[in-house]
Coordinates of C-alpha atoms in Angstrom, one line a residue:
X127 CA -21.3 -32.2 -2.8
X128 CA -21.6 -29.7 -5.7
X129 CA -23.2 -30.5 -9.1
X130 CA -22.9 -28.2 -12.0
X131 CA -20.6 -27.2 -14.8
X132 CA -17.1 -25.9 -14.6
X133 CA -15.2 -23.6 -17.0
X134 CA -11.7 -24.4 -18.2
X135 CA -10.3 -21.0 -19.1
X136 CA -7.1 -22.2 -20.7
X137 CA -6.5 -19.7 -23.3
X138 CA -7.4 -16.7 -21.1
X139 CA -5.3 -17.9 -18.1
X140 CA -2.4 -18.8 -20.3
X141 CA -2.1 -15.2 -21.3
X142 CA -1.2 -14.0 -17.8
X143 CA 2.1 -12.3 -18.0
X144 CA 2.3 -10.6 -14.7
X145 CA 2.4 -11.7 -11.2
X146 CA 3.5 -10.3 -7.8
X147 CA 7.0 -9.0 -7.0
X148 CA 9.8 -11.2 -8.4
X149 CA 13.3 -11.4 -7.2
X150 CA 14.9 -11.7 -10.6
X151 CA 12.9 -10.6 -13.7
X152 CA 15.2 -12.7 -15.9
X153 CA 13.9 -15.8 -14.2
X154 CA 10.2 -15.0 -14.6
X155 CA 8.9 -16.9 -17.6
X156 CA 5.3 -17.7 -18.8
X157 CA 4.9 -20.8 -20.9
X158 CA 1.4 -22.2 -21.3
X159 CA 1.2 -25.9 -21.3
X160 CA -0.8 -25.8 -24.5
X161 CA -2.9 -23.3 -26.5
X162 CA -6.6 -24.2 -26.5
X163 CA -10.0 -22.5 -26.7
X164 CA -12.1 -22.1 -23.6
X165 CA -14.0 -25.3 -23.2
X166 CA -17.2 -25.9 -21.3
X167 CA -16.7 -29.0 -19.2
X168 CA -19.2 -31.2 -17.5
X169 CA -17.3 -32.6 -14.6
X170 CA -20.1 -34.4 -12.8
X171 CA -19.8 -34.7 -9.0
X172 CA -16.7 -33.2 -7.5
X173 CA -16.6 -33.8 -3.7
X174 CA -13.3 -32.0 -3.0
X175 CA -10.2 -30.3 -4.5
X176 CA -8.1 -33.3 -3.4
X177 CA -10.3 -35.7 -5.4
X178 CA -10.0 -33.4 -8.4
X179 CA -6.2 -32.9 -8.4
X180 CA -5.3 -36.5 -7.1
X181 CA -2.2 -35.2 -5.4
X182 CA 0.1 -37.7 -3.5
X183 CA 1.1 -37.3 0.1
X184 CA 4.7 -36.5 -1.0
X185 CA 6.3 -35.4 -4.2
X186 CA 9.5 -37.4 -4.8
X187 CA 12.1 -36.6 -7.4
X188 CA 15.9 -37.1 -7.7
X189 CA 17.1 -36.0 -11.1
X190 CA 20.5 -34.8 -12.5
X191 CA 20.0 -32.2 -15.1
X192 CA 22.9 -31.1 -17.4
X193 CA 23.9 -28.3 -15.0
X194 CA 22.3 -29.0 -11.6
X195 CA 20.6 -31.5 -9.5
X196 CA 16.9 -31.5 -8.4
X197 CA 16.1 -33.3 -5.2
X198 CA 12.5 -33.4 -3.9
X199 CA 11.1 -35.2 -0.9
X200 CA 8.3 -32.7 -0.3
X201 CA 5.0 -32.9 1.5
X202 CA 2.1 -31.9 -0.8
X203 CA -0.5 -29.7 0.9
X204 CA -3.9 -29.4 -0.6
X205 CA -6.7 -27.2 0.9
X206 CA -9.5 -29.3 2.4
X207 CA -12.3 -27.5 0.4
X208 CA -15.0 -28.5 -2.1
X209 CA -13.6 -26.2 -4.8
X210 CA -11.8 -23.0 -5.6
X211 CA -13.3 -19.9 -7.2
X212 CA -11.3 -17.0 -8.6
X213 CA -11.4 -13.9 -6.5
X214 CA -10.7 -10.2 -7.0
X215 CA -8.1 -8.6 -4.8
X216 CA -7.6 -4.8 -4.2
X217 CA -5.2 -2.7 -2.3
X218 CA -6.6 -0.6 0.5
X219 CA -5.5 1.9 3.2
X220 CA -5.4 0.9 6.8
X221 CA -8.8 1.5 8.2
X222 CA -9.8 3.4 11.4
X223 CA -10.7 0.0 12.8
X224 CA -7.2 -1.4 12.0
X225 CA -5.6 1.5 13.9
X226 CA -7.9 1.1 16.8
X227 CA -7.0 -2.6 17.1
X228 CA -3.3 -1.5 17.2
X229 CA -3.8 1.1 19.8
X230 CA -5.8 -1.3 22.0
X231 CA -3.3 -4.1 21.6
X232 CA 0.0 -2.4 21.6
X233 CA -0.1 1.2 22.7
X234 CA -1.9 1.1 26.0
X235 CA -0.5 4.2 27.9
X236 CA 2.4 4.8 25.5
X237 CA 3.1 8.2 24.1
X238 CA 2.3 8.8 20.4
X239 CA 3.9 10.9 17.8
X240 CA 1.8 11.9 14.8
X241 CA 3.3 13.2 11.5
X242 CA 0.8 15.2 9.6
X243 CA 1.0 16.4 6.0
X244 CA 1.7 20.0 5.3
X245 CA 2.3 21.7 1.9
X246 CA 4.5 24.8 1.7
X247 CA 7.0 26.7 -0.5
X248 CA 10.4 25.1 -0.7
X249 CA 12.2 28.4 -0.3
X250 CA 10.1 29.2 2.8
X251 CA 10.9 28.2 6.3
X252 CA 9.0 27.8 9.5
X253 CA 8.4 29.9 12.6
X254 CA 6.5 28.9 15.8
X255 CA 3.5 31.1 16.1
X256 CA 1.8 31.7 19.4
X257 CA -1.5 33.6 19.2
X258 CA -1.5 36.5 21.7
X259 CA -4.9 38.0 22.5
X260 CA -5.2 41.7 22.1
X261 CA -5.5 44.0 25.1
X262 CA -3.8 41.4 27.4
X263 CA -1.1 42.0 29.9
X264 CA 2.4 40.4 29.6
X265 CA 1.6 38.1 32.4
X266 CA -1.6 36.9 30.8
X267 CA 0.1 36.4 27.6
X268 CA 2.8 34.2 29.2
X269 CA 0.1 32.1 31.0
X270 CA -1.8 31.7 27.8
X271 CA 1.4 30.7 25.9
X272 CA 2.0 28.0 28.6
X273 CA -1.5 26.6 28.1
X274 CA -1.0 26.5 24.3
X275 CA 2.4 24.9 24.5
X276 CA 1.2 21.5 23.5
X277 CA -0.8 22.8 20.6
X278 CA 1.9 24.7 18.8
X279 CA 1.4 24.6 15.0
X280 CA 3.9 25.6 12.3
X281 CA 2.9 28.2 9.8
X282 CA 4.7 28.9 6.5
X283 CA 5.6 32.1 4.7
X284 CA 7.9 32.8 1.7
X285 CA 11.4 34.1 2.3
X286 CA 10.5 37.6 1.2
X287 CA 7.5 37.7 3.5
X288 CA 9.7 36.5 6.3
X289 CA 12.3 39.2 5.8
X290 CA 9.6 41.8 5.8
X291 CA 8.0 40.5 8.9
X292 CA 11.0 40.1 11.2
X293 CA 12.5 43.5 11.6
X294 CA 14.7 44.4 14.6
X295 CA 11.8 46.3 16.1
X296 CA 9.4 43.4 15.7
X297 CA 12.0 41.0 17.3
X298 CA 12.2 43.3 20.4
X299 CA 8.4 43.6 20.6
X300 CA 8.0 39.8 20.3
X301 CA 10.7 39.3 23.0
X302 CA 8.9 41.7 25.5
X303 CA 5.5 40.2 24.8
X304 CA 6.7 36.6 25.4
X305 CA 8.2 37.1 28.9
X306 CA 8.7 33.7 30.6
X307 CA 7.6 32.0 27.4
X308 CA 8.9 28.4 27.4
X309 CA 10.9 28.5 30.6
X310 CA 12.4 31.9 29.8
X311 CA 13.9 31.2 26.5
X312 CA 12.6 34.1 24.4
X313 CA 15.5 35.5 22.5
X314 CA 15.5 35.1 18.7
X315 CA 19.0 33.6 18.6
X316 CA 20.4 30.2 18.0
X317 CA 21.3 28.2 21.2
X318 CA 24.8 27.5 22.1
X319 CA 26.5 24.3 21.2
X320 CA 26.4 22.0 24.3
X321 CA 29.6 20.5 25.9
X322 CA 29.8 16.8 26.3
X323 CA 27.4 13.9 26.1
X324 CA 25.7 14.5 29.5
X325 CA 24.8 18.1 28.6
X326 CA 23.5 16.9 25.2
X327 CA 21.4 14.2 26.8
X328 CA 20.0 16.7 29.3
X329 CA 19.1 19.1 26.5
X330 CA 17.4 16.3 24.6
X331 CA 15.3 15.1 27.5
X332 CA 14.4 18.7 28.5
X333 CA 13.2 19.3 24.9
X334 CA 11.1 16.1 24.8
X335 CA 9.8 16.9 28.3
X336 CA 8.6 20.3 27.1
X337 CA 11.1 22.2 29.4
X338 CA 13.1 23.5 26.5
X339 CA 11.8 25.0 23.2
X340 CA 13.9 26.7 20.5
X341 CA 12.4 30.0 19.6
X342 CA 14.4 31.7 16.8
X343 CA 14.5 32.0 13.0
X344 CA 14.2 28.3 12.3
X345 CA 11.9 25.3 12.8
X346 CA 10.9 24.3 16.3
X347 CA 11.7 20.6 15.8
X348 CA 14.3 17.8 16.2
X349 CA 16.3 19.0 13.2
X350 CA 17.6 21.9 15.5
X351 CA 18.8 19.4 18.1
X352 CA 20.4 17.3 15.3
X353 CA 22.4 20.3 14.1
X354 CA 23.5 21.2 17.7
X355 CA 24.6 17.6 18.4
X356 CA 26.6 17.5 15.1
X357 CA 28.3 20.7 16.2
X358 CA 28.9 19.1 19.6
X359 CA 30.5 16.1 17.9
X360 CA 33.0 18.3 16.0
X361 CA 33.7 20.2 19.3
X362 CA 34.4 17.0 21.3
X363 CA 37.8 15.5 21.4
X364 CA 37.1 12.2 23.2
X365 CA 36.0 9.6 20.6
X366 CA 33.7 7.8 23.0
X367 CA 31.9 11.0 23.8
X368 CA 31.7 11.7 20.1
X369 CA 30.1 8.2 19.4
X370 CA 27.4 8.7 22.1
X371 CA 26.6 12.3 21.0
X372 CA 26.4 11.0 17.4
X373 CA 23.8 8.4 18.6
X374 CA 21.6 11.3 19.9
X375 CA 22.1 13.0 16.5
X376 CA 20.9 9.8 14.8
X377 CA 17.7 9.9 16.9
X378 CA 17.0 13.5 15.9
X379 CA 17.9 12.6 12.3
X380 CA 15.1 10.0 12.2
X381 CA 12.6 12.4 13.6
X382 CA 13.6 15.4 11.5
X383 CA 13.8 13.5 8.2
X384 CA 10.1 13.6 7.7
X385 CA 10.0 17.3 8.2
X386 CA 12.5 17.7 5.3
X387 CA 10.0 15.7 3.3
X388 CA 7.3 18.3 3.9
X389 CA 5.8 16.7 7.0
X390 CA 5.5 18.7 10.2
X391 CA 5.6 17.2 13.6
X392 CA 2.7 17.6 16.0
X393 CA 3.7 16.9 19.6
X394 CA 1.2 14.9 21.6
X395 CA 1.8 14.4 25.4
X396 CA 5.5 15.0 24.6
X397 CA 6.5 15.4 28.2
X398 CA 5.8 11.8 29.0
X399 CA 9.0 10.9 27.1
X400 CA 11.1 12.8 29.6
X401 CA 13.5 10.5 31.6
X402 CA 12.9 7.4 29.5
X403 CA 16.1 5.4 28.9
X404 CA 15.1 4.5 25.3
X405 CA 13.4 6.5 22.7
X406 CA 11.5 5.2 19.6
X407 CA 9.0 7.5 18.0
X408 CA 5.5 6.5 16.8
X409 CA 4.3 8.2 13.6
X410 CA 1.2 8.2 11.5
X411 CA 2.1 9.2 8.0
X412 CA -0.2 9.7 5.1
X413 CA 1.5 7.6 2.4
X414 CA -0.6 6.9 -0.6
X415 CA -2.2 3.5 -1.0
X416 CA -0.2 2.2 2.0
X417 CA -1.9 4.9 4.2
X418 CA 0.2 4.9 7.3
X419 CA 3.7 4.4 8.7
X420 CA 3.0 3.7 12.3
X421 CA 5.6 3.1 15.0
X422 CA 5.6 3.2 18.8
X423 CA 8.4 3.7 21.3
X424 CA 8.9 1.2 24.1
X425 CA 8.7 1.9 27.8
X426 CA 7.9 0.0 31.0
X427 CA 4.2 -0.4 30.1
X428 CA 4.8 -1.2 26.5
X429 CA 7.8 -3.4 25.8
X430 CA 6.7 -4.2 22.2
X431 CA 7.8 -2.6 19.0
X432 CA 5.4 -2.5 16.1
X433 CA 5.1 -1.1 12.7
X434 CA 2.5 -0.8 9.9
X435 CA 4.9 -0.5 7.0
X436 CA 4.8 1.4 3.8
X437 CA 6.1 -0.3 0.6
X438 CA 9.7 0.5 1.3
X439 CA 9.6 0.2 5.1
X440 CA 12.3 -1.8 7.0
X441 CA 11.3 -4.5 9.4
X442 CA 13.3 -4.8 12.6
X443 CA 13.1 -5.5 16.3
X444 CA 14.2 -3.1 19.1
X445 CA 13.9 -3.5 22.9
X446 CA 15.7 -2.3 26.0
X447 CA 17.3 -5.6 27.1
X448 CA 18.5 -4.6 30.5
X449 CA 15.1 -3.2 31.5
X450 CA 13.5 -6.5 30.6
X451 CA 15.9 -8.5 32.7
X452 CA 15.4 -6.2 35.6
X453 CA 11.6 -6.1 35.7
X454 CA 9.8 -8.1 38.3
X455 CA 7.9 -11.3 37.5
X456 CA 4.8 -9.7 38.9
X457 CA 4.9 -7.0 36.2
X458 CA 5.7 -9.5 33.5
X459 CA 2.8 -11.7 34.5
X460 CA 0.5 -8.8 33.9
X461 CA 1.6 -8.2 30.4
X462 CA -0.5 -10.2 28.0
X463 CA 2.2 -11.0 25.3
X464 CA 5.2 -11.0 27.6
X465 CA 6.3 -14.1 29.4
X466 CA 9.5 -16.0 30.0
X467 CA 10.8 -19.2 28.5
X468 CA 8.1 -20.1 26.1
X469 CA 8.2 -23.1 23.8
X470 CA 7.4 -22.7 20.2
X471 CA 4.0 -24.3 20.5
X472 CA 3.1 -21.7 23.2
X473 CA 4.4 -19.0 20.9
X474 CA 2.1 -20.2 18.2
X475 CA -0.8 -20.1 20.5
X476 CA 0.1 -16.5 21.5
X477 CA 0.5 -15.6 17.8
X478 CA -3.0 -16.8 17.2
X479 CA -4.3 -14.8 20.1
X480 CA -2.4 -11.8 18.7
X481 CA -4.0 -12.2 15.2
X482 CA -7.4 -12.3 16.9
X483 CA -6.8 -9.2 19.0
X484 CA -5.7 -7.3 15.9
X485 CA -8.8 -8.3 13.9
X486 CA -6.8 -10.7 11.6
X487 CA -8.9 -13.7 12.3
X488 CA -8.8 -14.8 8.7
X489 CA -5.1 -15.6 8.7
X490 CA -3.1 -18.7 9.2
X491 CA 0.5 -19.4 10.4
X492 CA 2.5 -19.8 7.2
X493 CA 6.1 -20.2 8.3
X494 CA 8.3 -20.1 11.3
X495 CA 12.0 -19.0 10.8
X496 CA 14.9 -18.8 13.2
X497 CA 16.2 -15.3 13.6
X498 CA 18.5 -13.3 15.8
X499 CA 17.7 -9.9 17.4
X500 CA 19.8 -7.3 19.2
X501 CA 19.1 -4.0 20.8
X502 CA 20.4 -0.4 20.9
X503 CA 20.0 1.9 23.8
X504 CA 20.1 5.3 22.1
X505 CA 20.4 7.5 25.1
X506 CA 22.8 5.5 27.3
X507 CA 25.0 3.2 25.3
X508 CA 24.7 4.4 21.8
X509 CA 28.1 3.2 20.8
X510 CA 27.4 -0.5 21.8
X511 CA 24.8 -3.0 20.8
X512 CA 23.7 -6.0 22.8
X513 CA 24.8 -9.6 21.9
X514 CA 22.5 -11.2 19.4
X515 CA 19.8 -13.5 20.9
X516 CA 17.8 -16.2 19.2
X517 CA 14.2 -15.4 18.1
X518 CA 11.4 -16.9 16.0
X519 CA 9.9 -15.0 13.1
X520 CA 6.2 -16.1 12.5
X521 CA 4.9 -15.2 9.0
X522 CA 1.1 -15.3 8.5
X523 CA -0.9 -15.6 5.3
X524 CA -4.5 -14.6 4.6
X525 CA -7.0 -17.4 4.3
X526 CA -9.9 -17.0 1.7
X527 CA -12.6 -19.6 1.9
X528 CA -10.2 -22.1 3.4
X529 CA -7.4 -21.5 0.8
X530 CA -4.1 -19.7 1.7
X531 CA -2.9 -16.7 -0.2
X532 CA 0.7 -17.5 -1.1
X533 CA 3.3 -14.7 -1.3
X534 CA 5.8 -15.0 -4.2
X535 CA 8.1 -12.3 -2.9
X536 CA 10.0 -12.0 0.4
X537 CA 11.1 -8.5 -0.3
X538 CA 9.5 -5.2 0.9
X539 CA 9.9 -3.5 -2.4
X540 CA 9.1 -4.0 -6.1
X541 CA 10.5 -2.7 -9.4
X542 CA 8.6 -0.6 -12.0
X543 CA 6.3 -2.3 -14.4
X544 CA 6.6 -2.0 -18.2
X545 CA 3.7 0.6 -18.1
X546 CA 5.8 2.8 -15.8
X547 CA 3.6 2.1 -12.7
X548 CA 5.2 0.7 -9.6
X549 CA 4.6 -3.0 -9.0
X550 CA 2.1 -3.6 -6.2
X551 CA 3.9 -5.2 -3.1
X552 CA 2.2 -8.3 -1.6
X553 CA 0.6 -8.2 1.8
X554 CA 3.0 -9.2 4.5
X555 CA 2.2 -10.0 8.2
X556 CA 5.0 -10.9 10.6
X557 CA 5.6 -11.3 14.3
X558 CA 8.9 -11.8 16.0
X559 CA 9.0 -13.8 19.3
X560 CA 12.0 -14.1 21.6
X561 CA 12.6 -15.8 25.0
X562 CA 10.5 -13.1 26.6
X563 CA 7.5 -13.3 24.2
X564 CA 6.5 -10.9 21.5
X565 CA 9.2 -8.5 20.4
X566 CA 7.8 -6.9 17.3
X567 CA 5.0 -7.0 14.8
X568 CA 4.7 -5.7 11.3
X569 CA 2.0 -5.5 8.7
X570 CA 2.6 -4.3 5.1
X571 CA 0.3 -3.4 2.2
X572 CA -3.2 -4.5 3.5
X573 CA -5.7 -5.8 1.0
X574 CA -9.4 -6.5 0.6
X575 CA -10.7 -9.6 -1.3
X576 CA -14.0 -9.7 -3.2
X577 CA -16.1 -12.5 -4.7
X578 CA -15.7 -12.5 -8.5
X579 CA -16.8 -15.7 -10.2
X580 CA -19.5 -18.0 -9.0
X581 CA -18.2 -21.3 -10.5
X582 CA -15.4 -23.4 -9.3
X583 CA -12.4 -23.4 -11.6
X584 CA -11.2 -26.6 -13.2
X585 CA -7.9 -27.9 -11.8
X586 CA -5.3 -29.9 -13.6
X587 CA -4.2 -33.2 -12.0
X588 CA -1.1 -32.9 -9.9
X589 CA 0.7 -35.4 -12.1
X590 CA 0.6 -33.0 -15.0
X591 CA 1.7 -30.1 -12.7
X592 CA 4.7 -32.0 -11.5
X593 CA 5.6 -32.9 -15.1
X594 CA 5.5 -29.3 -16.2
X595 CA 7.7 -28.3 -13.2
X596 CA 10.4 -30.8 -14.1
X597 CA 10.2 -30.0 -17.8
X598 CA 10.3 -26.3 -17.5
X599 CA 12.7 -26.1 -14.6
X600 CA 16.0 -26.5 -16.5
X601 CA 14.8 -24.2 -19.3
X602 CA 13.8 -21.4 -16.8
X603 CA 17.2 -21.6 -15.0
X604 CA 19.2 -21.4 -18.2
X605 CA 17.5 -18.3 -19.5
X606 CA 20.2 -15.5 -19.5
X607 CA 22.1 -17.3 -16.8
X608 CA 24.3 -19.8 -18.7
X609 CA 25.5 -23.1 -17.2
X610 CA 24.8 -23.6 -13.5
X611 CA 26.2 -25.8 -10.8
X612 CA 24.4 -26.5 -7.6
X613 CA 21.4 -28.3 -6.0
X614 CA 17.7 -27.4 -5.8
X615 CA 16.0 -29.1 -2.9
X616 CA 12.2 -28.9 -2.9
X617 CA 10.7 -29.6 0.6
X618 CA 7.1 -28.5 0.2
X619 CA 4.5 -28.1 -2.6
X620 CA 1.4 -26.1 -1.8
X621 CA -1.8 -25.4 -3.7
X622 CA -3.2 -22.0 -2.8
X623 CA -4.2 -18.6 -4.2
X624 CA -1.6 -16.5 -6.0
X625 CA -2.2 -12.9 -6.9
X626 CA -1.7 -12.0 -10.6
X627 CA -2.1 -8.7 -12.4
X628 CA -3.8 -9.1 -15.7
X629 CA -5.7 -6.3 -17.5
X630 CA -6.8 -8.9 -20.0
X631 CA -8.4 -11.1 -17.4
X632 CA -10.0 -8.1 -15.7
X633 CA -11.1 -6.8 -19.0
X634 CA -9.9 -3.3 -18.0
X635 CA -7.5 -0.8 -19.6
X636 CA -5.5 -0.5 -16.3
X637 CA -5.4 -2.3 -13.0
X638 CA -4.9 1.0 -11.1
X639 CA -7.7 3.4 -10.4
X640 CA -8.0 6.4 -8.0
X641 CA -10.5 6.5 -5.2
X642 CA -10.7 9.3 -2.7
X643 CA -7.3 10.5 -3.8
X644 CA -5.7 7.1 -3.3
X645 CA -4.3 4.8 -5.9
X646 CA -6.1 1.5 -5.8
X647 CA -4.5 -1.6 -7.3
X648 CA -6.6 -4.5 -8.5
X649 CA -5.6 -8.1 -9.3
X650 CA -7.0 -11.6 -9.5
X651 CA -6.5 -14.5 -7.1
X652 CA -6.0 -17.7 -9.1
X653 CA -5.2 -21.2 -7.8
X654 CA -1.6 -22.1 -8.3
X655 CA 1.0 -24.7 -7.1
X656 CA 4.1 -23.4 -5.4
X657 CA 7.3 -25.5 -5.3
X658 CA 9.0 -24.3 -2.2
X659 CA 12.5 -25.2 -1.1
X660 CA 16.2 -24.1 -0.9
X661 CA 19.0 -23.9 -3.3
X662 CA 22.8 -23.9 -3.3
X663 CA 25.7 -22.6 -5.5
X664 CA 24.9 -20.7 -8.7
X665 CA 21.2 -21.7 -8.6
X666 CA 20.7 -19.6 -5.5
X667 CA 22.7 -16.8 -7.2
X668 CA 20.5 -17.0 -10.3
X669 CA 17.4 -16.5 -8.2
X670 CA 19.0 -13.6 -6.3
X671 CA 18.9 -15.2 -2.9
X672 CA 21.4 -16.5 -0.3
X673 CA 22.1 -20.2 -0.1
X674 CA 19.5 -21.9 2.1
X675 CA 16.9 -19.2 1.6
X676 CA 13.4 -20.8 1.6
X677 CA 11.3 -19.5 -1.3
X678 CA 9.0 -20.7 -4.0
X679 CA 11.3 -21.7 -6.9
X680 CA 8.4 -22.1 -9.4
X681 CA 4.7 -21.3 -9.3
X682 CA 2.4 -22.9 -11.8
X683 CA -1.2 -22.0 -12.6
X684 CA -3.3 -24.9 -11.4
X685 CA -6.0 -24.3 -14.1
X686 CA -3.8 -24.3 -17.3
X687 CA -0.3 -25.2 -16.4
X688 CA 1.3 -21.8 -17.3
X689 CA 4.2 -20.6 -15.2
X690 CA 3.3 -17.6 -13.1
X691 CA 6.5 -16.7 -11.4
X692 CA 10.1 -17.5 -10.7

């Protein structure tokens, strides 16, 4: 029971013009229900949000508009809370605690790759430097070099400096002082192009096992292997061999791409990768407000793929299918998130345990979607993918004081705002489960949520919200789209928090600040109704989605009736 006064901020909330990422900016309209001054309301006793909004159990509607049909037989979901306060939401980087949760849950004994930022001259290039103590014998130098092999760092010089440094005499001196260095490869020359896939594969495994290191006028990294494999493809005449070698080149491409973007690779326990059938690198990439791009590779002790995505990261599943089928039940029973033949209810239970293990206790299962997954084996069958298998994708939403935070976008990228700043992607937490348990997990754009206003906001009755939806729907669909034909089917209507970006509401000149060198985005969580469903025909095309895609087709501010998105 709460007694007090509530504020109806109609004029202020009606001025909100921005929301999260939209699929089609032409469909995003903001039409306040009515203009009015802020009014101080004495609402008396309000025991719950449900009593305030008076929402039915189901929202029913079957209407033929001039250019499409609206069909709604939707369950109406209202948070079981006393009231809703507006909150402030801010972007953040992944914390040390987040990363520790991931390592404890997923990595176990797996090998890690870390990508660390380096700044250097574009016209310069790298050379592997091994510090050689003065007054040491050749044998001592070689032994010291072996000990330092895992701690090799890349140093940069300009092209002119490089030319001055590496004279023929210095090359000979370096060669003699590095006897037996890196298994005897000491010549400052490019390696020969390998013959055939098996030779390429052996070279690759020797390199990641630490048995082979390229020591010449270039970077000691995977880009060298990539160029060698490309040359091997051109040299090869059998198309199957070409395809498999090209697969190895693709692996090296993924690993060397970051180096081209001024990131240098620091090897950590690299030799543990030797002999693995599959290869999938883990990286920790400094990446602005998104902080990290973390990945792991899968092996016997860690059959789970995971990512902490940056704004433009892809989400996918990978796993060595044959290895899973060959492993013993005894091994599988010892893997926490890896069991056979699980029903969806069991998967949901495991998903809840996973969220707890990752420190994401304040989340709730939002949606379960049917998916298909397939696998590549990069090192053995690179020209052939496995047959697609059914899987379940579990999407989770953040809960704030018992109210879900609703995502308006299902895309991992956003367009540029009118002020030239990139739109802030919405937080996304997903897990993919197959017949063998957890296959992959991804988390994009983490946030932190702060208390902002003490009073509960006033919420319009649902009858007014549904009327606004029906009145505005046809108008919003005909904006810049012309006549449409198709059907819009609404299956769910939910009241929850929606993130909006409003400098006016925040009373700030900008919603982007800089803290510790990182851009921090700030928004406001406001209560809103989302009308969720699927569409067919030109309606789906107008929204920029495939037929049958389940999204929110309109989101309405619950305090003043203005349309926030879609």
